[in-house]
Tab-separated table of C-alpha atoms in Angstrom:
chain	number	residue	atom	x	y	z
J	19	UNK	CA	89.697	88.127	92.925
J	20	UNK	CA	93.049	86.615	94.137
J	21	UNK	CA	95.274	88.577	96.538
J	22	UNK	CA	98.917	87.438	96.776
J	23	UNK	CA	101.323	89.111	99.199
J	24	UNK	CA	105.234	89.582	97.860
J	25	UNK	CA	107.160	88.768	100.524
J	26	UNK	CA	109.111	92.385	99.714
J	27	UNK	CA	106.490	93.253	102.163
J	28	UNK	CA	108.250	91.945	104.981
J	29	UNK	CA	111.812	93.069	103.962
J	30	UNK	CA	112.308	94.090	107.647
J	31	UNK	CA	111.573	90.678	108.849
J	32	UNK	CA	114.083	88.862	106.188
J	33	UNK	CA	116.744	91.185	107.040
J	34	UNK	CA	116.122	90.148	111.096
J	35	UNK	CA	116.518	86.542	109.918
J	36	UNK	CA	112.771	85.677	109.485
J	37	UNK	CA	112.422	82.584	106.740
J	38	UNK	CA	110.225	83.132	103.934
J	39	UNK	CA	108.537	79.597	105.389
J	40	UNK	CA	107.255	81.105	108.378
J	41	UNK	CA	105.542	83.895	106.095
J	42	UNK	CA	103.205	81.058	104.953
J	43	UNK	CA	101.148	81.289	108.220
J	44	UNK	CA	101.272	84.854	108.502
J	45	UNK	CA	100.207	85.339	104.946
J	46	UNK	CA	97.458	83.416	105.807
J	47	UNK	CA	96.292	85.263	108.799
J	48	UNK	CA	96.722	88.120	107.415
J	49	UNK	CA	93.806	87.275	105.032
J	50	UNK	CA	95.570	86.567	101.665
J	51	UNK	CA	94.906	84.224	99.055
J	52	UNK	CA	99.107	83.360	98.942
J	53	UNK	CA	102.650	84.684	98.412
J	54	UNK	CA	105.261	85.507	95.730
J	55	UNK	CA	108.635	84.411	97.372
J	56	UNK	CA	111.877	85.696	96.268
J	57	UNK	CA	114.841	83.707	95.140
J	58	UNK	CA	117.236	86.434	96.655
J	59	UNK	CA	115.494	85.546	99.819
J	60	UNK	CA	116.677	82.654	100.106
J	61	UNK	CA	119.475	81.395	102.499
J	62	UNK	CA	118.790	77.035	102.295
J	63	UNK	CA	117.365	76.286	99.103
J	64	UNK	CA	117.040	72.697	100.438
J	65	UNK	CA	114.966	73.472	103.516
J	66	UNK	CA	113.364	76.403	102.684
J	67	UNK	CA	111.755	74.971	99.450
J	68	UNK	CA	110.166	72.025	100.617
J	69	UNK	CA	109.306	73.930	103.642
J	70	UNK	CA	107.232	76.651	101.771
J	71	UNK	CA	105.676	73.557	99.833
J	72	UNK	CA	104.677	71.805	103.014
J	73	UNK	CA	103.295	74.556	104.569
J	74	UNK	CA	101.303	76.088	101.328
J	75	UNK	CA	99.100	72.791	101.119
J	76	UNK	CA	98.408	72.721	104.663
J	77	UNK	CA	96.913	76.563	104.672
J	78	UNK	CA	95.824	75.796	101.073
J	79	UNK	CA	98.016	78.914	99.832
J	80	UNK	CA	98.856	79.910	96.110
J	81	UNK	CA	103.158	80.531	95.690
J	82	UNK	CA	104.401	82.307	93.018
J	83	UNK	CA	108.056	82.548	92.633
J	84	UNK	CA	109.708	85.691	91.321
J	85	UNK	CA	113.337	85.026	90.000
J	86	UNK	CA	115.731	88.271	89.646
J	87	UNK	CA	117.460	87.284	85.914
J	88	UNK	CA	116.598	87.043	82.506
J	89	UNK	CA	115.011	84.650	79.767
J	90	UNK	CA	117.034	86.127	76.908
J	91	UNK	CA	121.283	86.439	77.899
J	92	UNK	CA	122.833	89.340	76.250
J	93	UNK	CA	124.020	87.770	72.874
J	94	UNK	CA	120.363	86.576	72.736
J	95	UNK	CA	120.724	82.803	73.828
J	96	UNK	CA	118.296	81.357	76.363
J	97	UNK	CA	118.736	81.647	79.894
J	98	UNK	CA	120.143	78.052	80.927
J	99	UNK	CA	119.223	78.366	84.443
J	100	UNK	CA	115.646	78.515	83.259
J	101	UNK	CA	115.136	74.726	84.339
J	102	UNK	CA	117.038	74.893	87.335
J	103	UNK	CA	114.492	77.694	88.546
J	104	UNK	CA	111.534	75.585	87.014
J	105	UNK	CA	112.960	72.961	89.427
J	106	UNK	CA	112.811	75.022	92.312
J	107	UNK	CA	109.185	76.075	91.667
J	108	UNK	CA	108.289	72.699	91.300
J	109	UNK	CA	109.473	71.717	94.722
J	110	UNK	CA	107.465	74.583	96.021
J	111	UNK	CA	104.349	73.336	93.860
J	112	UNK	CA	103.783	77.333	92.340
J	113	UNK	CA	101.663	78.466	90.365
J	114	UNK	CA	103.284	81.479	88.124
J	115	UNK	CA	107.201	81.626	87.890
J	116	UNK	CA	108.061	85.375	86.799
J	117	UNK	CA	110.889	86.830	85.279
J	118	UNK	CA	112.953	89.615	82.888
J	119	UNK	CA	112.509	89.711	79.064
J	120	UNK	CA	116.259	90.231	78.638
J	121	UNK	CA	118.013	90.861	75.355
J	122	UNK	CA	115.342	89.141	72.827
J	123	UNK	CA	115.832	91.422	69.874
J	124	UNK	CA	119.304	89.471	69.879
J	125	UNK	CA	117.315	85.984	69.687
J	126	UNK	CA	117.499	83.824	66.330
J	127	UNK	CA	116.568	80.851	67.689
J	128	UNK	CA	113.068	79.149	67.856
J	129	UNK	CA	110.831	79.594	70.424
J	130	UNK	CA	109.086	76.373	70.441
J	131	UNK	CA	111.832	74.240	70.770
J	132	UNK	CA	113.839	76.211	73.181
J	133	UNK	CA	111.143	76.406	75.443
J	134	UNK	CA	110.048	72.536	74.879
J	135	UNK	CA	111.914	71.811	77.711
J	136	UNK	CA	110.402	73.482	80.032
J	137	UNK	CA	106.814	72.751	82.057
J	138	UNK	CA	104.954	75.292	80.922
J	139	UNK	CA	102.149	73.082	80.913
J	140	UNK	CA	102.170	72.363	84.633
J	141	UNK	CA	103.833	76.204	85.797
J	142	UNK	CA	102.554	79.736	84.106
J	143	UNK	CA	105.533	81.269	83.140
J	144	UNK	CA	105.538	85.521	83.008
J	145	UNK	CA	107.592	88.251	82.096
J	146	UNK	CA	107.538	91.517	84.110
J	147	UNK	CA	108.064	95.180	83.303
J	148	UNK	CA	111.399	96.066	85.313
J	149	UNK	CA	112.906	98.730	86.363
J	150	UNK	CA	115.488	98.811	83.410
J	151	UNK	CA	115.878	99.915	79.581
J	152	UNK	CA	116.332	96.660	78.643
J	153	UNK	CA	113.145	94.949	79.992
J	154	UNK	CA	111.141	97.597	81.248
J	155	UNK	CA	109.776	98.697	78.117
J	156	UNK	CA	106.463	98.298	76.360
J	157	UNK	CA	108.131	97.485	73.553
J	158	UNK	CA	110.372	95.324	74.393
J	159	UNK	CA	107.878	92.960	75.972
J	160	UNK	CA	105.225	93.486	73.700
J	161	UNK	CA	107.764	91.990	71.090
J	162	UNK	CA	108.863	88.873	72.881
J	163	UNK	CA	104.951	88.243	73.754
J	164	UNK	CA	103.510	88.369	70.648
J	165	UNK	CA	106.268	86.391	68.845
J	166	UNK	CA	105.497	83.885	72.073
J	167	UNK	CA	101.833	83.600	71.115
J	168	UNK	CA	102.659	83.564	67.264
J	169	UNK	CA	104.593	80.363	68.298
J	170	UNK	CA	101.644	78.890	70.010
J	171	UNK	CA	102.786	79.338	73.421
J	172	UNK	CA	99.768	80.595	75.295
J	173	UNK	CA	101.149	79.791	78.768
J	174	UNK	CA	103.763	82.423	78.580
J	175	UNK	CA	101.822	85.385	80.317
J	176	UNK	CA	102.845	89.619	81.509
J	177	UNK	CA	103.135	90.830	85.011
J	178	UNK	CA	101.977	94.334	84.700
J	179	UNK	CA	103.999	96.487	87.742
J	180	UNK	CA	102.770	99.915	87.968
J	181	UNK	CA	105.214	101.024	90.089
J	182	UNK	CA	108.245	100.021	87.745
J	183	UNK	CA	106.815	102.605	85.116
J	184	UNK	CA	107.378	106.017	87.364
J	185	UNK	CA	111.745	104.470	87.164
J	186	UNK	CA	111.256	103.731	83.641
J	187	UNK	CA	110.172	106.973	82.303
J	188	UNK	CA	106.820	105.103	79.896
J	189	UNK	CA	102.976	106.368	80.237
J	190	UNK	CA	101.668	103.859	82.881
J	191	UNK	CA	97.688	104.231	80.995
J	192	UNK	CA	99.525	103.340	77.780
J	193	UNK	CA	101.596	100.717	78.452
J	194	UNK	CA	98.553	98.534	80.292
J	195	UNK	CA	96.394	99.356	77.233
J	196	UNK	CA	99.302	97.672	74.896
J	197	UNK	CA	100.146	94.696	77.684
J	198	UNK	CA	96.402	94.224	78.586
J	199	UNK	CA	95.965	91.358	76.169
J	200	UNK	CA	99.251	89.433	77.570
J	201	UNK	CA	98.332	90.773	81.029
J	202	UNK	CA	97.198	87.672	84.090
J	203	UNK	CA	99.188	89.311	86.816
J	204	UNK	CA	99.083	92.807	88.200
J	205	UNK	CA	101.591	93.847	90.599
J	206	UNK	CA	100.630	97.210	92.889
J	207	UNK	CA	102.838	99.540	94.230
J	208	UNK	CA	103.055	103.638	93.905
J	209	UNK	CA	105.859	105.175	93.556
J	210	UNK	CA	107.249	109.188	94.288
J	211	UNK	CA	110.050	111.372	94.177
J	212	UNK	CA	111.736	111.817	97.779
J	213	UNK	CA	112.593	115.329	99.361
J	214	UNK	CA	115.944	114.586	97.301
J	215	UNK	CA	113.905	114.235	94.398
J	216	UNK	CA	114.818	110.387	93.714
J	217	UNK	CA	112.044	107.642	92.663
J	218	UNK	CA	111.349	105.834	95.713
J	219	UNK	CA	108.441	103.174	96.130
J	220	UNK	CA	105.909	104.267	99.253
J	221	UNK	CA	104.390	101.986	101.833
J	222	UNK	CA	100.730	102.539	100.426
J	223	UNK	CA	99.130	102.480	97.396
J	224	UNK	CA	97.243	105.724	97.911
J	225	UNK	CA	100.601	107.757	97.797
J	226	UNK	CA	102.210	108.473	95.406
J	227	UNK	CA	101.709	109.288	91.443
J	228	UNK	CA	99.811	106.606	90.207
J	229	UNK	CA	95.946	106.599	90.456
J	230	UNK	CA	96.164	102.875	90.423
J	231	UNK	CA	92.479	102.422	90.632
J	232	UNK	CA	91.973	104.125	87.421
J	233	UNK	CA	94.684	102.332	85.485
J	234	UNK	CA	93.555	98.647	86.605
J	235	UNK	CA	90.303	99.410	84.404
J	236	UNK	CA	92.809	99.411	81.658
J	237	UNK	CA	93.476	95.371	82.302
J	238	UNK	CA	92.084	91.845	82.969
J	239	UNK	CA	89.575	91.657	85.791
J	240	UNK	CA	89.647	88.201	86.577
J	241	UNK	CA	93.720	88.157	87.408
J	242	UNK	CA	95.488	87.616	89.867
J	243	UNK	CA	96.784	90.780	92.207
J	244	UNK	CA	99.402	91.139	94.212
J	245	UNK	CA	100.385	94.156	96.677
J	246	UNK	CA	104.196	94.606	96.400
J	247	UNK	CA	105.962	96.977	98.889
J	248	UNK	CA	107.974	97.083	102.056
J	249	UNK	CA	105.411	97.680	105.061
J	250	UNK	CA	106.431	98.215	108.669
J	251	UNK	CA	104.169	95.841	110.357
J	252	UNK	CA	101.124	93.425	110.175
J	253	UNK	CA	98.649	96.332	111.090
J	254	UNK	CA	99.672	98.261	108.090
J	255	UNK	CA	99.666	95.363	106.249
J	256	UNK	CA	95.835	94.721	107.084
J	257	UNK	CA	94.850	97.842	106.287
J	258	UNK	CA	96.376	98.134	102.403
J	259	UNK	CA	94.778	94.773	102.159
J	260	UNK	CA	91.470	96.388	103.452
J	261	UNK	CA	92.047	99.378	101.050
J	262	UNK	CA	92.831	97.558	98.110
J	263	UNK	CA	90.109	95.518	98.847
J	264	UNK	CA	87.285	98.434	99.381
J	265	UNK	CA	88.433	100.307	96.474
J	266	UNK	CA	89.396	98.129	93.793
């Protein structure tokens, strides 16, 4: 079992200033297997990159990189910042880049060639359930996935979130039964309605409405996992890591 911490989990920290470089070492401590950086964490591209790549091999960390757009635009065309962020992840030597479906029921092109030119070979690529009606729906992925693996590109993986399904409105048990088979990622958070009766995410994964030990029995085993949720401190941080780890 791999454990990856999203560096969400130290919003605090980024807002003070802290670089998502200097989470390498912390990560590490901490007792995680690596870290999913954020592009919209970034401030110098430049540094920061090489800096996260330089420090990953020395504490033999796994990065993922999660990227805040979409593969399909809204008239349907590909994404052409898709190799620029490739790039990036390259420089950074990750493992799984991750972003939005986008608008793919307005795609005519063909899959093979528009994505010859990128390295899927060398970087898994995934698509997550967000928090919108546009790429947070079963359907919608389910679509671009299996017309991905029709095309004979296996590399092109899901990032099941269970927390994006209480903003989305779709059965969280039925939507990992129809992603399992796309499914190599699992992002965990829980999610609740607030005294004002808004969606919020909480800082543990035993509050909130999801029994997420339940629904993970509905996916891969051998995937990759990743705890995904703003946390106060380190010693909170150690113990979700300690729970997930004890009850999963």
């Amino acid at each position: 079992m791999t454990l990856i911490l999203n560096t969400w989990i130290f919003e605090k920290d980024i807002q003070k200033g802290t670089s998502q470089v200097d989470l390498v070492d912390r990560v590490k401590k901490l007792g995680a297997d690596g870290l999913e950086v954020r592009r919209e964490y970034f401030k110098d591209f430049d540094t920061e990159l090489t800096g996260i790549h330089e420090a990953a091999q020395r504490k033999n960390m796994i990065i993922n990189y999660s990227v805040p757009d979409v593969i399909f635009e809204k008239d349907g065309s590909i994404n052409p910042n898709l190799s620029k962020y490739f790039d990036e992840g390259k420089r950074m030597g990750i493992n799984k880049i991750k972003f939005n479906t986008g608008n793919f029921e307005n795609y005519t092109g063909n899959l093979v060639k528009d994505f010859s030119r990128l390295p899927l070979a060398e970087i898994k690529m995934n698509v997550e359930n967000d928090q919108t009606p546009i790429s947070g729906t079963p359907d919608a992925i389910y679509a671009f996935l299996t017309n991905a693996r029709k095309a004979g590109l296996n590399s092109i993986g899901y990032v099941y979130d269970l927390g994006n399904w209480a903003f989305t409105g779709f059965n969280a048990i039925e939507a990992a039964k129809k992603l399992a088979p796309f499914c190599d990622y699992i992002h965990l958070k829980n999610s609740m309605l607030d005294s004002d009766g808004n969606m919020i995410t909480t800082n543990n994964l035993d509050k909130g409405m999801f029994n997420w030990q339940i629904i993970i029995n509905y996916l891969p085993k051998d995937v990759q996992y990743a705890l995904e949720y703003p946390m106060d401190n380190d010693e909170l941080i150690s113990q979700q890591i300690k729970l997930f780890n004890t009850k999963r």
